[in-house]
C-alpha atoms as a printed R data frame, in Angstrom:
    type eleno elety resid chain resno       x       y       z
1   ATOM     1    CA   MET     A     1   2.272  31.714  -9.410
2   ATOM     2    CA   ARG     A     2  -1.031  29.891  -9.052
3   ATOM     3    CA   LYS     A     3  -2.626  29.940  -5.599
4   ATOM     4    CA   PHE     A     4  -4.964  27.338  -4.087
5   ATOM     5    CA   ASP     A     5  -6.911  27.004  -0.878
6   ATOM     6    CA   LEU     A     6  -5.765  23.385  -0.597
7   ATOM     7    CA   VAL     A     7  -2.995  21.405  -2.240
8   ATOM     8    CA   VAL     A     8  -3.314  17.647  -1.781
9   ATOM     9    CA   ILE     A     9  -0.113  15.697  -2.373
10  ATOM    10    CA   GLY     A    10  -1.206  12.187  -3.314
11  ATOM    11    CA   SER     A    11  -4.450  10.835  -4.756
12  ATOM    12    CA   GLY     A    12  -5.086   7.691  -2.735
13  ATOM    13    CA   PRO     A    13  -8.129   7.242  -0.459
14  ATOM    14    CA   ALA     A    14  -7.112  10.062   1.919
15  ATOM    15    CA   GLY     A    15  -6.262  12.468  -0.890
16  ATOM    16    CA   ARG     A    16  -9.369  11.901  -2.968
17  ATOM    17    CA   ARG     A    17 -11.711  12.244   0.016
18  ATOM    18    CA   ALA     A    18 -10.015  15.416   1.248
19  ATOM    19    CA   ALA     A    19  -9.923  17.006  -2.204
20  ATOM    20    CA   ILE     A    20 -13.588  16.355  -2.929
21  ATOM    21    CA   GLN     A    21 -14.649  17.420   0.579
22  ATOM    22    CA   ALA     A    22 -12.791  20.731   0.240
23  ATOM    23    CA   ALA     A    23 -14.187  21.292  -3.262
24  ATOM    24    CA   LYS     A    24 -17.719  20.773  -1.953
25  ATOM    25    CA   LEU     A    25 -16.984  23.526   0.586
26  ATOM    26    CA   GLY     A    26 -16.319  25.864  -2.332
27  ATOM    27    CA   LYS     A    27 -12.530  25.855  -2.031
28  ATOM    28    CA   SER     A    28  -9.977  25.830  -4.841
29  ATOM    29    CA   VAL     A    29  -8.218  22.466  -4.785
30  ATOM    30    CA   VAL     A    30  -5.409  20.839  -6.725
31  ATOM    31    CA   VAL     A    31  -4.175  17.263  -6.396
32  ATOM    32    CA   VAL     A    32  -0.502  16.612  -7.137
33  ATOM    33    CA   ASP     A    33   0.510  13.017  -7.904
34  ATOM    34    CA   ASP     A    34   3.854  11.818  -9.246
35  ATOM    35    CA   ARG     A    35   2.339   8.805 -10.998
36  ATOM    36    CA   SER     A    36   1.234   8.869 -14.615
37  ATOM    37    CA   SER     A    37  -2.374   8.421 -13.473
38  ATOM    38    CA   VAL     A    38  -4.341   9.124 -10.303
39  ATOM    39    CA   GLY     A    39  -5.221   6.590  -7.634
40  ATOM    40    CA   GLY     A    40  -2.176   6.414  -5.398
41  ATOM    41    CA   VAL     A    41  -0.689   3.300  -3.856
42  ATOM    42    CA   SER     A    42  -4.163   1.945  -3.088
43  ATOM    43    CA   VAL     A    43  -5.116   1.663  -6.768
44  ATOM    44    CA   HIS     A    44  -1.760   0.914  -8.354
45  ATOM    45    CA   THR     A    45   0.075  -1.465  -6.001
46  ATOM    46    CA   GLY     A    46  -1.920  -1.814  -2.792
47  ATOM    47    CA   THR     A    47  -5.521  -2.486  -1.864
48  ATOM    48    CA   ILE     A    48  -7.085  -2.781  -5.315
49  ATOM    49    CA   PRO     A    49  -4.469  -5.074  -6.945
50  ATOM    50    CA   SER     A    50  -4.180  -7.392  -3.947
51  ATOM    51    CA   LYS     A    51  -7.949  -7.714  -3.465
52  ATOM    52    CA   THR     A    52  -8.489  -8.187  -7.209
53  ATOM    53    CA   MET     A    53  -5.815 -10.867  -7.270
54  ATOM    54    CA   ARG     A    54  -7.403 -12.586  -4.279
55  ATOM    55    CA   GLU     A    55 -10.897 -12.611  -5.784
56  ATOM    56    CA   THR     A    56  -9.560 -13.796  -9.144
57  ATOM    57    CA   VAL     A    57  -7.717 -16.677  -7.510
58  ATOM    58    CA   LEU     A    58 -10.710 -17.724  -5.397
59  ATOM    59    CA   ASN     A    59 -13.039 -17.606  -8.412
60  ATOM    60    CA   LEU     A    60 -10.814 -19.274 -10.992
61  ATOM    61    CA   THR     A    61  -9.700 -22.079  -8.683
62  ATOM    62    CA   GLY     A    62 -13.183 -22.712  -7.293
63  ATOM    63    CA   TRP     A    63 -11.628 -22.461  -3.836
64  ATOM    64    CA   ARG     A    64 -14.823 -21.316  -2.109
65  ATOM    65    CA   GLU     A    65 -16.831 -24.201  -3.570
66  ATOM    66    CA   GLN     A    66 -14.157 -26.665  -2.483
67  ATOM    67    CA   GLN     A    67 -14.364 -25.468   1.107
68  ATOM    68    CA   PHE     A    68 -18.173 -25.554   1.124
69  ATOM    69    CA   TYR     A    69 -18.598 -28.940  -0.541
70  ATOM    70    CA   SER     A    70 -15.325 -30.470   0.739
71  ATOM    71    CA   ARG     A    71 -14.295 -31.191  -2.817
72  ATOM    72    CA   GLY     A    72 -10.767 -31.947  -3.923
73  ATOM    73    CA   ARG     A    73  -8.786 -29.715  -6.203
74  ATOM    74    CA   ASP     A    74  -9.969 -29.603  -9.797
75  ATOM    75    CA   ALA     A    75  -6.697 -29.536 -11.748
76  ATOM    76    CA   SER     A    76  -8.525 -28.346 -14.866
77  ATOM    77    CA   ARG     A    77  -9.225 -25.049 -13.101
78  ATOM    78    CA   SER     A    78  -5.576 -24.010 -12.806
79  ATOM    79    CA   ILE     A    79  -4.785 -20.340 -13.280
80  ATOM    80    CA   ASP     A    80  -3.017 -18.800 -16.230
81  ATOM    81    CA   PRO     A    81  -0.864 -15.847 -15.056
82  ATOM    82    CA   SER     A    82  -2.140 -13.861 -18.039
83  ATOM    83    CA   ALA     A    83  -5.679 -14.161 -16.631
84  ATOM    84    CA   LEU     A    84  -4.492 -12.549 -13.405
85  ATOM    85    CA   SER     A    85  -2.738  -9.732 -15.257
86  ATOM    86    CA   GLU     A    86  -5.759  -9.107 -17.487
87  ATOM    87    CA   ARG     A    87  -8.169  -8.782 -14.563
88  ATOM    88    CA   LEU     A    88  -5.766  -6.571 -12.645
89  ATOM    89    CA   GLY     A    89  -5.388  -4.300 -15.677
90  ATOM    90    CA   LYS     A    90  -9.133  -3.963 -16.252
91  ATOM    91    CA   THR     A    91  -9.806  -3.232 -12.592
92  ATOM    92    CA   LEU     A    92  -7.047  -0.624 -12.497
93  ATOM    93    CA   GLU     A    93  -8.419   1.176 -15.569
94  ATOM    94    CA   HIS     A    94 -11.932   1.173 -14.093
95  ATOM    95    CA   GLU     A    95 -10.791   2.657 -10.769
96  ATOM    96    CA   ILE     A    96  -8.754   5.379 -12.500
97  ATOM    97    CA   ASP     A    97 -11.705   6.309 -14.728
98  ATOM    98    CA   ILE     A    98 -14.017   6.637 -11.725
99  ATOM    99    CA   LEU     A    99 -11.563   8.840  -9.854
100 ATOM   100    CA   GLU     A   100 -10.909  11.117 -12.836
101 ATOM   101    CA   VAL     A   101 -14.661  11.623 -13.279
102 ATOM   102    CA   GLN     A   102 -15.096  12.430  -9.565
103 ATOM   103    CA   PHE     A   103 -12.334  15.030  -9.660
104 ATOM   104    CA   ALA     A   104 -13.680  16.627 -12.848
105 ATOM   105    CA   ARG     A   105 -17.261  16.715 -11.543
106 ATOM   106    CA   ASN     A   106 -16.160  18.522  -8.378
107 ATOM   107    CA   GLY     A   107 -13.786  20.956 -10.067
108 ATOM   108    CA   VAL     A   108 -10.610  19.466  -8.593
109 ATOM   109    CA   SER     A   109  -7.507  20.207 -10.670
110 ATOM   110    CA   VAL     A   110  -4.828  17.531 -11.106
111 ATOM   111    CA   ILE     A   111  -1.107  17.993 -11.709
112 ATOM   112    CA   GLN     A   112   1.017  14.979 -12.631
113 ATOM   113    CA   GLY     A   113   4.365  15.652 -11.004
114 ATOM   114    CA   ARG     A   114   6.554  15.374  -7.925
115 ATOM   115    CA   ALA     A   115   6.011  17.925  -5.153
116 ATOM   116    CA   SER     A   116   8.667  19.262  -2.795
117 ATOM   117    CA   PHE     A   117   8.583  22.142  -0.327
118 ATOM   118    CA   GLU     A   118  10.205  25.491  -1.119
119 ATOM   119    CA   SER     A   119   8.648  26.934   2.032
120 ATOM   120    CA   SER     A   120   5.760  25.961   4.270
121 ATOM   121    CA   HIS     A   121   3.288  27.521   1.807
122 ATOM   122    CA   ILE     A   122   5.076  27.134  -1.539
123 ATOM   123    CA   LEU     A   123   5.584  23.862  -3.399
124 ATOM   124    CA   GLN     A   124   7.790  23.147  -6.373
125 ATOM   125    CA   ILE     A   125   6.260  20.673  -8.810
126 ATOM   126    CA   GLU     A   126   8.434  18.748 -11.245
127 ATOM   127    CA   LYS     A   127   5.759  18.195 -13.858
128 ATOM   128    CA   ARG     A   128   5.939  15.071 -15.991
129 ATOM   129    CA   ASP     A   129   4.771  14.618 -19.557
130 ATOM   130    CA   THR     A   130   5.862  12.562 -22.545
131 ATOM   131    CA   ASP     A   131   8.291  15.165 -23.877
132 ATOM   132    CA   SER     A   132   9.879  17.020 -21.010
133 ATOM   133    CA   THR     A   133   9.991  17.755 -17.306
134 ATOM   134    CA   ALA     A   134   8.805  21.271 -16.511
135 ATOM   135    CA   VAL     A   135   8.853  22.969 -13.128
136 ATOM   136    CA   GLU     A   136   6.012  24.984 -11.620
137 ATOM   137    CA   LYS     A   137   5.707  26.638  -8.235
138 ATOM   138    CA   ILE     A   138   2.322  26.882  -6.556
139 ATOM   139    CA   GLU     A   139   1.166  28.496  -3.331
140 ATOM   140    CA   ALA     A   140  -1.266  26.934  -0.879
141 ATOM   141    CA   ALA     A   141  -3.123  28.199   2.159
142 ATOM   142    CA   HIS     A   142  -3.327  24.611   3.389
143 ATOM   143    CA   ILE     A   143  -1.457  21.467   2.377
144 ATOM   144    CA   LEU     A   144  -2.340  17.811   2.926
145 ATOM   145    CA   ILE     A   145   0.434  15.220   2.669
146 ATOM   146    CA   CYS     A   146  -0.948  11.799   1.771
147 ATOM   147    CA   VAL     A   147   1.812  10.310  -0.359
148 ATOM   148    CA   GLY     A   148   1.403   6.780   0.965
149 ATOM   149    CA   THR     A   149   4.252   4.345   1.446
150 ATOM   150    CA   ARG     A   150   6.755   2.288  -0.490
151 ATOM   151    CA   PRO     A   151   8.178  -1.142   0.354
152 ATOM   152    CA   TYR     A   152  11.111  -1.335   2.762
153 ATOM   153    CA   ARG     A   153  14.054  -2.638   0.693
154 ATOM   154    CA   PRO     A   154  17.119  -3.401   2.853
155 ATOM   155    CA   ASP     A   155  20.486  -3.809   1.144
156 ATOM   156    CA   TYR     A   156  20.934  -7.452   2.163
157 ATOM   157    CA   VAL     A   157  17.968  -8.551   0.027
158 ATOM   158    CA   PRO     A   158  18.984  -9.171  -3.637
159 ATOM   159    CA   PHE     A   159  15.835  -7.735  -5.223
160 ATOM   160    CA   ASN     A   160  15.631  -8.416  -8.957
161 ATOM   161    CA   ASP     A   161  11.894  -7.927  -9.714
162 ATOM   162    CA   HIS     A   162  11.917 -11.442 -11.185
163 ATOM   163    CA   ASN     A   163  11.877 -13.934  -8.341
164 ATOM   164    CA   VAL     A   164  13.042 -11.807  -5.396
165 ATOM   165    CA   LEU     A   165  10.243  -9.281  -5.051
166 ATOM   166    CA   ASP     A   166   8.675  -6.689  -2.827
167 ATOM   167    CA   SER     A   167   4.898  -6.307  -2.556
168 ATOM   168    CA   ASP     A   168   4.756  -3.590  -5.241
169 ATOM   169    CA   ALA     A   169   6.546  -5.763  -7.797
170 ATOM   170    CA   ILE     A   170   4.420  -8.834  -7.132
171 ATOM   171    CA   ALA     A   171   1.242  -6.768  -7.560
172 ATOM   172    CA   LYS     A   172   2.407  -5.249 -10.848
173 ATOM   173    CA   ASN     A   173   3.479  -8.512 -12.474
174 ATOM   174    CA   PRO     A   174   1.884 -11.542 -10.809
175 ATOM   175    CA   LYS     A   175   3.568 -14.876 -11.475
176 ATOM   176    CA   ILE     A   176   2.779 -18.342 -10.180
177 ATOM   177    CA   PRO     A   177   5.937 -19.991  -8.820
178 ATOM   178    CA   ARG     A   178   6.377 -23.648  -7.944
179 ATOM   179    CA   SER     A   179   7.214 -22.593  -4.370
180 ATOM   180    CA   LEU     A   180   7.236 -19.332  -2.425
181 ATOM   181    CA   SER     A   181   8.984 -17.980   0.667
182 ATOM   182    CA   VAL     A   182   7.491 -14.924   2.371
183 ATOM   183    CA   ILE     A   183   9.565 -12.879   4.827
184 ATOM   184    CA   GLY     A   184   7.322 -10.791   7.041
185 ATOM   185    CA   ALA     A   185   4.021 -11.962   8.506
186 ATOM   186    CA   GLY     A   186   2.294  -8.605   8.608
187 ATOM   187    CA   VAL     A   187  -0.938  -7.840   6.786
188 ATOM   188    CA   ILE     A   188   0.691  -7.772   3.331
189 ATOM   189    CA   GLY     A   189   2.816 -10.871   3.854
190 ATOM   190    CA   ILE     A   190  -0.116 -12.878   5.217
191 ATOM   191    CA   GLU     A   191  -2.385 -11.717   2.410
192 ATOM   192    CA   TYR     A   192  -0.074 -12.831  -0.393
193 ATOM   193    CA   ALA     A   193   0.922 -16.029   1.430
194 ATOM   194    CA   THR     A   194  -2.726 -17.116   1.610
195 ATOM   195    CA   ILE     A   195  -3.404 -16.095  -2.009
196 ATOM   196    CA   PHE     A   196  -0.597 -18.276  -3.329
197 ATOM   197    CA   SER     A   197  -1.479 -21.082  -0.927
198 ATOM   198    CA   ALA     A   198  -4.987 -21.124  -2.443
199 ATOM   199    CA   MET     A   199  -3.302 -21.876  -5.782
200 ATOM   200    CA   ASP     A   200  -1.596 -24.930  -4.237
201 ATOM   201    CA   VAL     A   201   1.781 -23.200  -4.211
202 ATOM   202    CA   PRO     A   202   3.889 -24.510  -1.276
203 ATOM   203    CA   VAL     A   203   4.461 -21.473   0.959
204 ATOM   204    CA   THR     A   204   6.933 -20.919   3.795
205 ATOM   205    CA   LEU     A   205   6.130 -17.925   6.005
206 ATOM   206    CA   ILE     A   206   9.071 -16.467   7.955
207 ATOM   207    CA   GLU     A   207   8.538 -13.997  10.810
208 ATOM   208    CA   PRO     A   208  11.235 -12.768  13.249
209 ATOM   209    CA   LEU     A   209   8.699 -12.168  16.044
210 ATOM   210    CA   ASP     A   210   7.166 -14.979  18.098
211 ATOM   211    CA   GLN     A   211   3.684 -14.049  16.873
212 ATOM   212    CA   PHE     A   212   2.137 -12.296  13.907
213 ATOM   213    CA   LEU     A   213  -0.633  -9.712  13.580
214 ATOM   214    CA   GLY     A   214  -0.238  -8.711  17.226
215 ATOM   215    CA   PHE     A   215  -3.193  -6.294  17.051
216 ATOM   216    CA   VAL     A   216  -5.596  -9.219  16.429
217 ATOM   217    CA   ASP     A   217  -7.204 -11.250  19.239
218 ATOM   218    CA   LYS     A   218  -5.016 -14.215  20.226
219 ATOM   219    CA   ASP     A   219  -7.817 -16.784  19.895
220 ATOM   220    CA   VAL     A   220  -8.459 -15.601  16.338
221 ATOM   221    CA   ILE     A   221  -4.755 -15.869  15.486
222 ATOM   222    CA   ASP     A   222  -4.494 -19.355  17.022
223 ATOM   223    CA   ASN     A   223  -7.393 -20.567  14.893
224 ATOM   224    CA   PHE     A   224  -6.031 -18.807  11.819
225 ATOM   225    CA   THR     A   225  -2.585 -20.362  12.334
226 ATOM   226    CA   HIS     A   226  -4.184 -23.803  12.532
227 ATOM   227    CA   GLN     A   227  -6.010 -23.186   9.245
228 ATOM   228    CA   LEU     A   228  -2.830 -22.024   7.516
229 ATOM   229    CA   ARG     A   229  -0.899 -25.094   8.632
230 ATOM   230    CA   ASP     A   230  -3.850 -27.301   7.700
231 ATOM   231    CA   ARG     A   231  -3.516 -25.953   4.140
232 ATOM   232    CA   GLY     A   232   0.104 -27.075   4.131
233 ATOM   233    CA   MET     A   233   1.763 -23.736   4.825
234 ATOM   234    CA   SER     A   234   5.045 -23.878   6.753
235 ATOM   235    CA   ILE     A   235   5.240 -21.154   9.400
236 ATOM   236    CA   ARG     A   236   8.561 -20.172  10.964
237 ATOM   237    CA   LEU     A   237   7.924 -17.818  13.895
238 ATOM   238    CA   GLY     A   238  10.744 -16.295  15.933
239 ATOM   239    CA   CYS     A   239  13.129 -16.840  13.030
240 ATOM   240    CA   LYS     A   240  15.398 -14.008  11.949
241 ATOM   241    CA   THR     A   241  16.949 -13.974   8.508
242 ATOM   242    CA   LYS     A   242  20.747 -14.201   8.412
243 ATOM   243    CA   THR     A   243  21.424 -14.134   4.668
244 ATOM   244    CA   ILE     A   244  19.594 -14.302   1.361
245 ATOM   245    CA   GLN     A   245  21.575 -15.714  -1.550
246 ATOM   246    CA   MET     A   246  20.885 -17.156  -4.985
247 ATOM   247    CA   ASP     A   247  21.669 -20.767  -5.917
248 ATOM   248    CA   PRO     A   248  23.338 -21.724  -9.243
249 ATOM   249    CA   ASN     A   249  19.882 -21.937 -10.866
250 ATOM   250    CA   GLY     A   250  18.998 -18.394  -9.803
251 ATOM   251    CA   ASN     A   251  16.583 -19.409  -7.040
252 ATOM   252    CA   PRO     A   252  16.641 -17.690  -3.621
253 ATOM   253    CA   ILE     A   253  18.069 -19.407  -0.549
254 ATOM   254    CA   VAL     A   254  17.176 -17.966   2.859
255 ATOM   255    CA   THR     A   255  19.486 -18.884   5.733
256 ATOM   256    CA   LEU     A   256  17.969 -18.291   9.159
257 ATOM   257    CA   GLU     A   257  19.961 -17.339  12.256
258 ATOM   258    CA   ASP     A   258  19.218 -20.747  13.800
259 ATOM   259    CA   GLY     A   259  20.987 -22.393  10.854
260 ATOM   260    CA   ARG     A   260  17.935 -23.658   9.003
261 ATOM   261    CA   ILE     A   261  17.741 -23.090   5.260
262 ATOM   262    CA   VAL     A   262  14.598 -22.285   3.261
263 ATOM   263    CA   ARG     A   263  14.682 -22.826  -0.495
264 ATOM   264    CA   SER     A   264  12.025 -21.697  -2.954
265 ATOM   265    CA   GLU     A   265  11.548 -20.613  -6.544
266 ATOM   266    CA   MET     A   266  10.341 -17.149  -5.508
267 ATOM   267    CA   LEU     A   267  10.854 -14.908  -2.488
268 ATOM   268    CA   LEU     A   268   8.511 -12.127  -1.370
269 ATOM   269    CA   PHE     A   269  10.062  -9.678   1.097
270 ATOM   270    CA   ALA     A   270   7.185  -7.992   2.930
271 ATOM   271    CA   ALA     A   271   8.802  -6.868   6.184
272 ATOM   272    CA   GLY     A   272   7.428  -3.369   6.445
273 ATOM   273    CA   ARG     A   273   6.947  -0.217   4.412
274 ATOM   274    CA   MET     A   274   8.410   3.304   4.411
275 ATOM   275    CA   GLY     A   275   6.607   6.625   4.134
276 ATOM   276    CA   ALA     A   276   7.236   8.013   0.634
277 ATOM   277    CA   THR     A   277   8.485  11.327   2.014
278 ATOM   278    CA   ALA     A   278  12.235  11.228   1.291
279 ATOM   279    CA   SER     A   279  12.174  13.593  -1.696
280 ATOM   280    CA   MET     A   280   9.684  16.133  -0.312
281 ATOM   281    CA   GLY     A   281  12.142  18.495   1.404
282 ATOM   282    CA   LEU     A   282  10.398  18.221   4.759
283 ATOM   283    CA   LYS     A   283  13.515  19.123   6.753
284 ATOM   284    CA   LYS     A   284  13.629  22.461   4.938
285 ATOM   285    CA   ILE     A   285  10.370  23.491   6.612
286 ATOM   286    CA   GLY     A   286  11.069  21.809   9.955
287 ATOM   287    CA   LEU     A   287   8.854  18.737   9.592
288 ATOM   288    CA   LEU     A   288  10.491  15.594  10.957
289 ATOM   289    CA   THR     A   289   9.647  11.969  10.213
290 ATOM   290    CA   ASP     A   290  10.360   8.782  12.139
291 ATOM   291    CA   ASN     A   291  12.906   6.182  11.001
292 ATOM   292    CA   ARG     A   292  10.370   4.806   8.519
293 ATOM   293    CA   GLY     A   293   9.582   8.173   6.910
294 ATOM   294    CA   ARG     A   294   6.198   8.551   8.615
295 ATOM   295    CA   LEU     A   295   4.708  11.782   9.937
296 ATOM   296    CA   LYS     A   296   3.248  12.445  13.374
297 ATOM   297    CA   VAL     A   297  -0.150  14.155  13.510
298 ATOM   298    CA   ASP     A   298  -2.806  15.213  15.973
299 ATOM   299    CA   PRO     A   299  -5.302  12.329  15.582
300 ATOM   300    CA   GLY     A   300  -8.237  14.660  16.172
301 ATOM   301    CA   THR     A   301  -7.387  17.133  13.408
302 ATOM   302    CA   MET     A   302  -4.684  15.444  11.263
303 ATOM   303    CA   GLN     A   303  -2.453  18.514  11.739
304 ATOM   304    CA   THR     A   304   1.309  18.103  11.754
305 ATOM   305    CA   ASP     A   305   3.602  20.291  13.872
306 ATOM   306    CA   ILE     A   306   2.951  23.050  11.302
307 ATOM   307    CA   ASP     A   307  -0.680  24.083  11.764
308 ATOM   308    CA   HIS     A   308  -1.625  24.567   8.100
309 ATOM   309    CA   ILE     A   309   0.053  21.339   6.956
310 ATOM   310    CA   TYR     A   310  -1.886  18.117   7.449
311 ATOM   311    CA   ALA     A   311  -1.081  14.450   6.842
312 ATOM   312    CA   ALA     A   312  -3.327  11.416   6.425
313 ATOM   313    CA   GLY     A   313  -3.360   7.837   5.207
314 ATOM   314    CA   ASP     A   314  -0.551   5.313   5.259
315 ATOM   315    CA   VAL     A   315   2.091   8.033   5.652
316 ATOM   316    CA   ILE     A   316   1.025   8.512   9.290
317 ATOM   317    CA   GLY     A   317   1.183   4.780  10.095
318 ATOM   318    CA   PHE     A   318  -1.269   2.343  11.677
319 ATOM   319    CA   PRO     A   319  -3.927   1.304  10.769
320 ATOM   320    CA   SER     A   320  -3.126   2.053   7.098
321 ATOM   321    CA   LEU     A   321  -6.565   1.077   5.824
322 ATOM   322    CA   ALA     A   322  -8.327   2.606   2.832
323 ATOM   323    CA   SER     A   323 -11.450   3.189   4.931
324 ATOM   324    CA   THR     A   324  -9.687   4.939   7.806
325 ATOM   325    CA   SER     A   325  -7.530   6.918   5.363
326 ATOM   326    CA   MET     A   326 -10.656   8.311   3.697
327 ATOM   327    CA   GLU     A   327 -12.012   9.403   7.068
328 ATOM   328    CA   GLN     A   328  -8.677  11.013   7.969
329 ATOM   329    CA   GLY     A   329  -8.743  12.956   4.706
330 ATOM   330    CA   ARG     A   330 -12.269  14.184   5.404
331 ATOM   331    CA   ILE     A   331 -11.321  15.281   8.925
332 ATOM   332    CA   ALA     A   332  -8.287  17.184   7.618
333 ATOM   333    CA   ALA     A   333 -10.312  19.062   4.991
334 ATOM   334    CA   CYS     A   334 -13.122  19.923   7.387
335 ATOM   335    CA   HIS     A   335 -10.737  21.156  10.073
336 ATOM   336    CA   ALA     A   336  -8.706  23.227   7.606
337 ATOM   337    CA   PHE     A   337 -11.774  25.187   6.530
338 ATOM   338    CA   GLY     A   338 -13.751  25.252   9.763
339 ATOM   339    CA   ALA     A   339 -16.498  22.904   8.614
340 ATOM   340    CA   PRO     A   340 -18.443  20.803  11.134
341 ATOM   341    CA   MET     A   341 -16.944  17.358  11.575
342 ATOM   342    CA   THR     A   342 -17.458  14.269  13.665
343 ATOM   343    CA   LYS     A   343 -14.600  12.795  15.659
344 ATOM   344    CA   ALA     A   344 -12.701   9.840  14.271
345 ATOM   345    CA   PRO     A   345 -14.090   6.613  15.789
346 ATOM   346    CA   GLU     A   346 -12.039   4.940  18.508
347 ATOM   347    CA   HIS     A   347 -12.848   1.488  17.114
348 ATOM   348    CA   PHE     A   348 -13.119   0.433  13.496
349 ATOM   349    CA   PRO     A   349 -13.571  -2.790  11.519
350 ATOM   350    CA   TYR     A   350 -10.400  -4.405  10.216
351 ATOM   351    CA   GLY     A   351 -10.100  -6.862   7.341
352 ATOM   352    CA   ILE     A   352  -7.181  -8.869   5.975
C-alpha cells in the first residue's frame, strides 16, 4: 500500500493550492480526481466556463461598445453557438495544461479515480482508465476533502439536458434559445440570466424569496434590479414554483403557486448546489454533512471534526469563490504540517 503525507481529494482551486503548498514543504502529495482530467468543478463546469462564456458573449455581440456609445444592436454580430463551444473548449484545454504542468513541476502525483474512506487514514480509489476499473488502497497521514459541488436536481424538475438544464449542463453544451426561464436568483442563476439577456434572449427570472443575493448591499441590488428590468428581463420575486411540465412541442411550462404561468423555449434550474460527498463513505468514519452534503470546518484551520482530515472550497459552503477556496487550501496544508500561516481575512472582494 502506498503511503502519502497528504492526499487531496479534488483538483479545483482549493485542491491545487493545497497540493502545491504541501509539495513545496517537502511532503509527499497525491491528488485524486474522479474526472478524466484535472481542474475540478471550477475548470470543467463552474468558474472558467461561465466566465469564458460571458466574455465571449460580450465580445462577439459588441455589448460593451453599445453601452459606451449608446449604440443599438448590430444584428450582424449575432452569435453562433459553435463559436461559444469552440472558445470554451480551447480555454478548458489551456487551463488543464497549466495545471498538469504545475503538478508535474512540484512533484505532485495524480490518480484519476473515485475516492472513498475505508478508515480515517485509508482511502479506496476506484481507478478509471479506458480499459478497466482497478481498485487501489492508499494511506494518508493527512487528507483534504475538496470535491466541490454538483447541481441540486429535485425530482419535480423534468431534466433532459436538452432544454431543461442545470448549470453544469448549460456550461457543457451552450445553446441560444429564443426564450429562457431561470429558477433561482443566486449567483449562478443571475450570472447566466445576464449572459443570455446580453444576447437579446428574453429572460424570466424566478426566485421564491422576496429578494436575491441577500449578502449584497441593498442599494447595489436595487440599482442592479433596475438595470436588469431596463434590459427587458422579467423578474418574479417571492414566487414559488408549483409544477414544471412540458407542452406538446416539448417546451417547458412553469406554473407558479400564485397561478401565473411562465413559458419559454429553455429552462435553467439553478436553485442551489449539493456537496459532492454522497459516495465518499463519510458516515463510516463518523464525518457528518448537512442536508446539502456540505462539511463543517474550523474556519481558522479548515479541520473537520477529525483532526487530520480537512475540507476546503465549495464543499464547505459560502462564499464558494475560487479565490477564497485557494486560500482555504493553503491554510489547510500549512496547518497540517506546522508551517507558518496568516489568518484568513474577515473581508474579501466578491464578484458576480
